[in-house]
Amino acid sequence: MKDNLHFNLIATAASGLEALTGKELRNLGIDCQVENGRARFEGTIETIAQTNLWLRTADRVKIVVGEFDAYSFDELFEKVKALPWEEYLPLDAAFPVAGKSIKSKLYSTPDCQAITKKAIVERMRSFYHRPQNLPFTETGALYKLEVILRKDHVMVLLDTTGSSLFKRGYRLEKGGAPLKENMAAALIKLTNWYNDKPFVDPVCGSGTLCIEAALIGHQMAPGFNRDFACEQWEWVPSEIFERVRNKAEEIADYDAELDITGYDINGEMIDIARANADEIGLGDSITFKQQALKDFRTEKENGVIVANPPYGERLGEENSAQKLYEEMGDVFKPLTTWSKYILTSDLAFEDYYGQKATKKRKLYNGTIRTDLFQYWAKR
C-alpha cells in the first residue's frame, strides 16, 4: 500500500443528513454521489485523513474493500476470499466483522459475518503461509470490518474512523438528552447563520450547539482534537495526518469575532457547557448564562436562534415541553429580523408556538423522528 493508492470510499451519515455530508465533501473539493445514508467518493490516504478531520455532519469514513452480488453462502465466501486482504491486513491485525442483511436471500446476519471472517482467514493463511492448526493472534491494530447485504448486493467495508466522528473529544459531561455533535453541526448548516451574525441557543443544555457554531465560526476542523483508527495502521504514514492537521491549523481563524450565547434555566448545565467549551479552547468565544427562556430579550438584529428543546418524550413531561413551546412563540415573536430553527419530535409544535413554520425538514435525532421547524426572518 502506498500513499498514492486510490480507494473507493463512503462517508456514512444519519438519515436526512446525507445531502449535507455531500455538500461538505464538495466544499473540500471532492466529487461525490449522495445515496441513502451515505455519500460515495474516491481518494488517497490523504483524502481519508482530510475527510475524517473535516466532515462535521458524517458518522464515519469507510473504505469499500469490495462490492458484488451474492445469492449463496458459497458465492459470498469465494467473492470475499478473492479480495486482496493482504493489502489491508497485517498478520497480527485484529479484524472483527460486523454485519447486516436487508431484503437478501442470505438473511442470517451471524452466518454472513462468520462466512466473511472465514473467507478472510483463508486468504490470509495462504498469503502468510499460516498452517491450519495455527490460529491468528489478532493482537495488533484494529481493523473493523463490516459486511452489508442489501437486496443481495454485498458491500465489504473497512472503518477508518474508530469511534464515531461525532465524538469530537470536548464533551466532558453531557446533559439529560444530549444532541450528538454531528447532528448539532447539521442543524447549524441548515440555517442562514454566518459568523458575523449573533447566534443564540436559548435552551443550551451542555452547550453542544454553541460549541459547534464556534467551531464553524472559527473555521476549525471538528476532528482536530482526536485520533482515528487508521492512524494505527502500518500502511498509513503518520506524516500524512500531520500534514493535514498542520493545514487545518493554518485555515483556522482564531481571531474571528463571534457573538454566540447559550442560555439554560439550569445552572449546573451552564457549568457543564462552560467546561466543555473550555476543553476545546473556545471558552472565550461563547457566553453562557443561566436564564429561563421566558426572560430572553435582545436588542440585536439579524440573528439566528437554534434550539433543541426537551421533547417531553417521558411521561408527565409533555405539558412542560408544550408550555415551553408557547413561551418560545411569545418571546420570539417581536424578533422579526431573526431566523429561528427549532428541532422537536412534537409534530403539533406549531399549534403551541402559535405560528406556522416557513419550512419543515424531517430529521432523525438518533432513533427519534423529529422535525426542524424553520421560521425565516422577514426580508
Short mmCIF file of C-alpha atoms in Angstrom, two decimals:
data_model
loop_
_atom_site.label_atom_id
_atom_site.label_comp_id
_atom_site.label_asym_id
_atom_site.label_seq_id
_atom_site.Cartn_x
_atom_site.Cartn_y
_atom_site.Cartn_z
CA MET A 1 0.00 0.00 0.00
CA LYS A 2 1.37 3.41 -0.97
CA ASP A 3 0.00 6.83 -0.17
CA ASN A 4 -0.78 7.48 -3.85
CA LEU A 5 -3.15 4.50 -3.99
CA HIS A 6 -6.78 5.17 -4.80
CA PHE A 7 -9.65 3.90 -2.67
CA ASN A 8 -13.38 3.73 -3.11
CA LEU A 9 -14.74 5.45 -0.01
CA ILE A 10 -18.02 6.22 1.70
CA ALA A 11 -18.94 8.69 4.40
CA THR A 12 -21.93 7.43 6.36
CA ALA A 13 -24.49 9.88 7.73
CA ALA A 14 -27.76 9.85 9.63
CA SER A 15 -30.91 9.60 7.56
CA GLY A 16 -31.77 13.07 6.26
CA LEU A 17 -28.22 14.44 6.56
CA GLU A 18 -26.61 12.73 3.53
CA ALA A 19 -27.03 15.78 1.27
CA LEU A 20 -25.24 17.96 3.85
CA THR A 21 -22.36 15.48 4.01
CA GLY A 22 -22.24 15.52 0.20
CA LYS A 23 -22.08 19.31 0.23
CA GLU A 24 -19.24 19.21 2.76
CA LEU A 25 -17.29 16.80 0.55
CA ARG A 26 -17.74 19.07 -2.49
CA ASN A 27 -16.59 22.06 -0.41
CA LEU A 28 -13.41 20.07 0.30
CA GLY A 29 -13.01 19.71 -3.48
CA ILE A 30 -14.09 16.05 -3.51
CA ASP A 31 -16.55 14.75 -6.12
CA CYS A 32 -19.22 12.53 -4.62
CA GLN A 33 -22.54 10.75 -5.18
CA VAL A 34 -25.11 11.04 -2.43
CA GLU A 35 -27.08 7.87 -1.63
CA ASN A 36 -29.40 6.84 1.19
CA GLY A 37 -27.42 7.15 4.45
CA ARG A 38 -24.07 7.84 2.77
CA ALA A 39 -22.02 9.71 0.21
CA ARG A 40 -19.61 7.85 -2.09
CA PHE A 41 -16.31 9.28 -3.23
CA GLU A 42 -12.78 8.27 -4.22
CA GLY A 43 -9.39 9.29 -2.93
CA THR A 44 -6.00 8.59 -1.42
CA ILE A 45 -4.85 8.14 2.18
CA GLU A 46 -4.67 11.94 2.31
CA THR A 47 -8.37 12.09 1.37
CA ILE A 48 -9.12 9.66 4.23
CA ALA A 49 -7.23 11.91 6.65
CA GLN A 50 -8.86 15.07 5.31
CA THR A 51 -12.43 13.75 5.47
CA ASN A 52 -12.01 12.30 8.97
CA LEU A 53 -10.66 15.62 10.17
CA TRP A 54 -13.13 17.93 8.40
CA LEU A 55 -16.54 16.28 7.99
CA ARG A 56 -18.88 17.86 10.53
CA THR A 57 -22.12 16.02 9.68
CA ALA A 58 -20.89 12.48 8.88
CA ASP A 59 -20.60 9.46 11.22
CA ARG A 60 -17.68 7.55 9.73
CA VAL A 61 -15.38 7.27 6.73
CA LYS A 62 -15.08 3.71 5.36
CA ILE A 63 -13.06 2.03 2.63
CA VAL A 64 -15.09 -0.11 0.23
CA VAL A 65 -12.81 -3.18 0.06
CA GLY A 66 -15.18 -4.99 -2.28
CA GLU A 67 -18.65 -4.89 -3.78
CA PHE A 68 -20.56 -7.66 -5.56
CA ASP A 69 -23.82 -9.63 -5.67
CA ALA A 70 -24.13 -12.91 -3.75
CA TYR A 71 -27.06 -15.35 -3.70
CA SER A 72 -25.46 -18.26 -1.81
CA PHE A 73 -23.04 -18.68 1.08
CA ASP A 74 -20.53 -20.34 -1.27
CA GLU A 75 -20.64 -17.34 -3.54
CA LEU A 76 -20.22 -14.95 -0.60
CA PHE A 77 -17.24 -16.99 0.64
CA GLU A 78 -15.47 -17.12 -2.73
CA LYS A 79 -16.01 -13.45 -3.56
CA VAL A 80 -14.81 -12.25 -0.14
CA LYS A 81 -11.80 -14.57 -0.39
CA ALA A 82 -10.94 -13.13 -3.81
CA LEU A 83 -10.43 -9.65 -2.33
CA PRO A 84 -6.80 -8.53 -1.73
CA TRP A 85 -6.90 -8.73 2.08
CA GLU A 86 -3.12 -8.87 2.40
CA GLU A 87 -3.01 -5.27 1.11
CA TYR A 88 -5.08 -4.14 4.10
CA LEU A 89 -4.48 -6.56 6.98
CA PRO A 90 -1.08 -7.37 8.50
CA LEU A 91 -0.51 -10.79 10.06
CA ASP A 92 -1.40 -9.64 13.59
CA ALA A 93 -4.43 -7.49 12.60
CA ALA A 94 -7.48 -7.55 14.89
CA PHE A 95 -10.32 -7.73 12.39
CA PRO A 96 -13.80 -8.19 13.91
CA VAL A 97 -16.58 -8.47 11.32
CA ALA A 98 -19.94 -6.79 11.95
CA GLY A 99 -22.80 -7.13 9.54
CA LYS A 100 -26.35 -6.57 8.47
CA SER A 101 -28.63 -8.12 5.91
CA ILE A 102 -31.67 -6.35 4.45
CA LYS A 103 -34.10 -7.98 1.98
CA SER A 104 -31.49 -10.53 0.85
CA LYS A 105 -31.53 -14.29 0.20
CA LEU A 106 -28.71 -14.61 2.73
CA TYR A 107 -30.80 -13.19 5.54
CA SER A 108 -28.90 -14.59 8.56
CA THR A 109 -26.53 -11.82 9.64
CA PRO A 110 -24.46 -14.03 12.04
CA ASP A 111 -23.88 -16.55 9.20
CA CYS A 112 -22.86 -13.80 6.78
CA GLN A 113 -20.41 -12.42 9.36
CA ALA A 114 -18.94 -15.86 10.13
CA ILE A 115 -18.51 -16.75 6.45
CA THR A 116 -16.91 -13.39 5.66
CA LYS A 117 -14.46 -13.86 8.54
CA LYS A 118 -13.68 -17.43 7.46
CA ALA A 119 -13.03 -16.31 3.88
CA ILE A 120 -10.63 -13.57 5.02
CA VAL A 121 -8.79 -16.04 7.28
CA GLU A 122 -8.40 -18.50 4.35
CA ARG A 123 -6.98 -15.76 2.13
CA MET A 124 -4.59 -14.61 4.87
CA ARG A 125 -3.49 -18.20 5.61
CA SER A 126 -2.43 -18.78 2.06
CA PHE A 127 -0.73 -15.38 1.72
CA TYR A 128 1.14 -15.52 5.06
CA HIS A 129 1.77 -19.30 4.76
CA ARG A 130 -0.01 -19.94 8.04
CA PRO A 131 -0.77 -23.63 8.77
CA GLN A 132 -4.38 -24.63 9.57
CA ASN A 133 -3.59 -25.56 13.17
CA LEU A 134 -2.12 -22.11 13.99
CA PRO A 135 -4.78 -19.53 14.81
CA PHE A 136 -4.35 -15.82 14.06
CA THR A 137 -3.45 -13.96 17.25
CA GLU A 138 -5.21 -10.65 16.37
CA THR A 139 -3.08 -8.75 18.90
CA GLY A 140 -2.24 -5.84 16.59
CA ALA A 141 -4.07 -2.73 15.40
CA LEU A 142 -7.85 -2.75 14.98
CA TYR A 143 -9.34 -3.08 11.50
CA LYS A 144 -13.12 -3.00 11.96
CA LEU A 145 -14.84 -4.71 9.06
CA GLU A 146 -18.46 -4.79 8.03
CA VAL A 147 -20.36 -6.92 5.56
CA ILE A 148 -23.62 -5.33 4.43
CA LEU A 149 -26.15 -7.12 2.25
CA ARG A 150 -28.98 -5.16 0.71
CA LYS A 151 -31.19 -6.87 -1.88
CA ASP A 152 -28.42 -9.46 -2.49
CA HIS A 153 -25.83 -6.73 -3.14
CA VAL A 154 -22.82 -7.03 -0.84
CA MET A 155 -20.51 -4.29 0.36
CA VAL A 156 -17.44 -5.20 2.40
CA LEU A 157 -16.25 -2.16 4.32
CA LEU A 158 -13.24 -1.21 6.44
CA ASP A 159 -13.81 1.55 9.01
CA THR A 160 -11.03 4.17 9.06
CA THR A 161 -12.58 6.33 11.77
CA GLY A 162 -12.78 4.35 15.01
CA SER A 163 -15.20 5.88 17.49
CA SER A 164 -17.82 7.84 15.54
CA LEU A 165 -16.97 11.28 14.13
CA PHE A 166 -19.49 12.92 16.46
CA LYS A 167 -17.02 12.21 19.29
CA ARG A 168 -15.04 15.40 18.90
CA GLY A 169 -13.28 14.98 22.22
CA TYR A 170 -14.60 18.07 24.02
CA ARG A 171 -17.64 16.69 25.80
CA LEU A 172 -16.52 16.13 29.38
CA GLU A 173 -20.10 15.81 30.60
CA LYS A 174 -23.45 15.76 28.89
CA GLY A 175 -26.97 16.68 29.88
CA GLY A 176 -30.07 14.52 30.06
CA ALA A 177 -30.88 14.21 26.35
CA PRO A 178 -27.78 15.48 24.55
CA LEU A 179 -27.67 16.28 20.87
CA LYS A 180 -24.88 14.48 19.03
CA GLU A 181 -22.19 16.86 17.85
CA ASN A 182 -22.60 16.00 14.16
CA MET A 183 -26.38 16.49 14.42
CA ALA A 184 -25.79 19.88 16.08
CA ALA A 185 -23.41 20.86 13.27
CA ALA A 186 -26.00 19.74 10.71
CA LEU A 187 -28.70 21.91 12.31
CA ILE A 188 -26.39 24.94 12.07
CA LYS A 189 -25.53 24.09 8.46
CA LEU A 190 -29.28 24.13 7.68
CA THR A 191 -29.62 27.74 8.91
CA ASN A 192 -28.65 31.04 7.32
CA TRP A 193 -26.08 31.76 10.04
CA TYR A 194 -22.71 33.29 9.21
CA ASN A 195 -20.08 34.15 11.76
CA ASP A 196 -20.85 37.89 11.57
CA LYS A 197 -24.39 37.32 12.93
CA PRO A 198 -25.50 36.79 16.53
CA PHE A 199 -26.18 33.13 17.39
CA VAL A 200 -28.37 32.10 20.34
CA ASP A 201 -29.37 28.76 21.82
CA PRO A 202 -31.97 29.62 24.49
CA VAL A 203 -32.07 26.05 25.91
CA CYS A 204 -28.40 25.16 25.51
CA GLY A 205 -28.02 22.20 27.90
CA SER A 206 -24.39 21.06 27.77
CA GLY A 207 -23.60 23.65 25.09
CA THR A 208 -23.20 21.46 22.01
CA LEU A 209 -24.96 23.78 19.51
CA CYS A 210 -22.98 26.82 20.68
CA ILE A 211 -19.67 24.92 20.58
CA GLU A 212 -20.35 23.56 17.08
CA ALA A 213 -21.27 27.09 15.93
CA ALA A 214 -17.97 28.39 17.36
CA LEU A 215 -16.04 25.62 15.55
CA ILE A 216 -17.75 26.63 12.28
CA GLY A 217 -17.29 30.34 13.01
CA HIS A 218 -13.56 29.92 13.60
CA GLN A 219 -13.19 27.54 10.60
CA MET A 220 -11.79 24.89 12.91
CA ALA A 221 -11.68 21.24 11.80
CA PRO A 222 -14.09 19.31 14.05
CA GLY A 223 -11.73 16.34 14.31
CA PHE A 224 -8.57 18.25 15.23
CA ASN A 225 -8.84 17.25 18.90
CA ARG A 226 -8.90 13.46 18.44
CA ASP A 227 -7.26 10.42 16.79
CA PHE A 228 -8.61 7.99 14.20
CA ALA A 229 -8.38 4.19 13.95
CA CYS A 230 -6.40 4.18 10.69
CA GLU A 231 -3.56 6.17 12.27
CA GLN A 232 -2.55 2.89 13.95
CA TRP A 233 -2.32 1.02 10.60
CA GLU A 234 1.17 0.25 9.41
CA TRP A 235 0.47 1.33 5.81
CA VAL A 236 -0.83 4.78 6.81
CA PRO A 237 2.18 7.14 7.05
CA SER A 238 1.90 9.40 10.11
CA GLU A 239 3.27 12.36 8.13
CA ILE A 240 0.06 12.40 6.04
CA PHE A 241 -2.11 13.05 9.09
CA GLU A 242 0.49 15.53 10.36
CA ARG A 243 0.33 17.42 7.06
CA VAL A 244 -3.48 17.51 7.06
CA ARG A 245 -3.56 18.69 10.69
CA ASN A 246 -0.98 21.41 10.02
CA LYS A 247 -3.03 22.64 7.07
CA ALA A 248 -6.15 22.71 9.26
CA GLU A 249 -4.21 24.78 11.80
CA GLU A 250 -3.36 27.29 9.05
CA ILE A 251 -7.01 27.52 7.88
CA ALA A 252 -8.41 28.14 11.39
CA ASP A 253 -9.33 31.76 12.05
CA TYR A 254 -8.94 32.03 15.82
CA ASP A 255 -9.28 35.82 15.71
CA ALA A 256 -12.80 35.87 14.24
CA GLU A 257 -15.09 37.94 16.48
CA LEU A 258 -18.08 35.74 17.31
CA ASP A 259 -21.33 36.62 19.05
CA ILE A 260 -22.55 33.26 20.39
CA THR A 261 -24.69 32.92 23.51
CA GLY A 262 -26.19 29.91 25.25
CA TYR A 263 -28.83 30.15 27.98
CA ASP A 264 -30.26 27.46 30.22
CA ILE A 265 -32.57 27.58 33.23
CA ASN A 266 -30.34 25.02 34.97
CA GLY A 267 -27.14 26.48 36.47
CA GLU A 268 -25.47 23.07 36.59
CA MET A 269 -25.90 22.69 32.83
CA ILE A 270 -24.32 26.11 32.31
CA ASP A 271 -21.28 24.95 34.34
CA ILE A 272 -21.04 21.81 32.18
CA ALA A 273 -21.40 23.86 28.97
CA ARG A 274 -18.58 26.20 30.08
CA ALA A 275 -16.32 23.26 30.97
CA ASN A 276 -16.98 21.64 27.56
CA ALA A 277 -16.21 24.91 25.73
CA ASP A 278 -13.02 25.40 27.76
CA GLU A 279 -11.93 21.83 26.97
CA ILE A 280 -11.73 22.65 23.25
CA GLY A 281 -10.31 26.13 23.82
CA LEU A 282 -13.47 28.04 22.89
CA GLY A 283 -14.39 29.38 26.32
CA ASP A 284 -13.69 32.98 25.23
CA SER A 285 -15.78 32.66 22.06
CA ILE A 286 -19.08 31.75 23.75
CA THR A 287 -21.10 33.39 26.53
CA PHE A 288 -23.11 31.01 28.70
CA LYS A 289 -25.72 32.42 31.10
CA GLN A 290 -28.25 30.90 33.46
CA GLN A 291 -31.62 32.24 32.36
CA ALA A 292 -35.16 30.97 31.82
CA LEU A 293 -36.39 31.05 28.23
CA LYS A 294 -39.30 33.34 29.13
CA ASP A 295 -36.81 36.02 30.24
CA PHE A 296 -34.91 36.14 26.94
CA ARG A 297 -34.82 39.63 25.37
CA THR A 298 -32.44 41.19 22.88
CA GLU A 299 -31.94 44.50 21.06
CA LYS A 300 -29.70 42.83 18.47
CA GLU A 301 -30.82 42.42 14.86
CA ASN A 302 -30.48 39.75 12.13
CA GLY A 303 -29.53 36.95 14.49
CA VAL A 304 -30.17 33.22 14.37
CA ILE A 305 -31.77 31.13 17.10
CA VAL A 306 -31.23 27.36 17.05
CA ALA A 307 -32.92 25.32 19.74
CA ASN A 308 -33.30 21.66 20.62
CA PRO A 309 -35.82 21.95 23.47
CA PRO A 310 -36.86 18.94 25.60
CA TYR A 311 -39.35 16.88 23.59
CA GLY A 312 -41.47 15.76 26.53
CA GLU A 313 -40.94 12.13 25.44
CA ARG A 314 -41.20 10.84 29.00
CA LEU A 315 -44.46 10.56 30.89
CA GLY A 316 -45.56 13.74 32.61
CA GLU A 317 -43.04 15.94 30.74
CA GLU A 318 -45.28 16.64 27.77
CA ASN A 319 -47.10 19.54 29.43
CA SER A 320 -43.93 21.34 30.49
CA ALA A 321 -42.49 20.90 26.96
CA GLN A 322 -45.66 22.34 25.42
CA LYS A 323 -45.59 25.26 27.85
CA LEU A 324 -42.00 25.93 26.74
CA TYR A 325 -43.14 25.95 23.07
CA GLU A 326 -45.79 28.54 23.96
CA GLU A 327 -43.17 30.66 25.71
CA MET A 328 -40.95 30.41 22.63
CA GLY A 329 -43.78 31.73 20.47
CA ASP A 330 -44.29 34.72 22.78
CA VAL A 331 -40.59 35.52 23.32
CA PHE A 332 -39.52 35.12 19.67
CA LYS A 333 -42.50 36.98 18.15
CA PRO A 334 -41.00 40.50 18.40
CA LEU A 335 -37.69 39.29 16.87
CA THR A 336 -38.81 39.80 13.25
CA THR A 337 -35.25 40.22 11.87
CA TRP A 338 -34.16 36.93 13.46
CA SER A 339 -34.45 33.46 11.93
CA LYS A 340 -35.47 30.68 14.32
CA TYR A 341 -34.85 26.94 13.93
CA ILE A 342 -36.42 24.57 16.45
CA LEU A 343 -35.93 20.79 16.49
CA THR A 344 -38.64 18.73 18.20
CA SER A 345 -40.44 15.42 17.88
CA ASP A 346 -43.78 17.09 18.76
CA LEU A 347 -45.49 17.36 15.38
CA ALA A 348 -48.08 19.72 16.92
CA PHE A 349 -45.31 22.19 17.79
CA GLU A 350 -46.73 24.96 15.57
CA ASP A 351 -50.04 24.90 17.46
CA TYR A 352 -48.31 25.68 20.76
CA TYR A 353 -45.80 28.09 19.21
CA GLY A 354 -48.67 29.95 17.60
CA GLN A 355 -47.27 30.29 14.09
CA LYS A 356 -46.88 28.10 11.01
CA ALA A 357 -43.26 27.39 10.09
CA THR A 358 -41.79 28.81 6.88
CA LYS A 359 -40.45 25.33 6.20
CA LYS A 360 -40.18 21.96 7.95
CA ARG A 361 -37.50 19.33 7.49
CA LYS A 362 -37.76 15.76 8.69
CA LEU A 363 -34.65 14.55 10.53
CA TYR A 364 -33.77 11.64 12.79
CA ASN A 365 -32.19 12.58 16.12
CA GLY A 366 -30.80 9.13 16.92
CA THR A 367 -33.85 6.91 16.51
CA ILE A 368 -36.35 9.69 17.25
CA ARG A 369 -38.23 11.09 14.26
CA THR A 370 -38.09 14.89 14.60
CA ASP A 371 -38.91 17.98 12.55
CA LEU A 372 -36.79 21.08 12.19
CA PHE A 373 -39.34 23.91 12.29
CA GLN A 374 -37.84 26.86 10.42
CA TYR A 375 -39.04 30.43 10.84
CA TRP A 376 -37.19 32.67 8.41
CA ALA A 377 -36.57 36.35 9.12
CA LYS A 378 -38.58 38.95 7.25
CA ARG A 379 -36.65 40.10 4.20
#
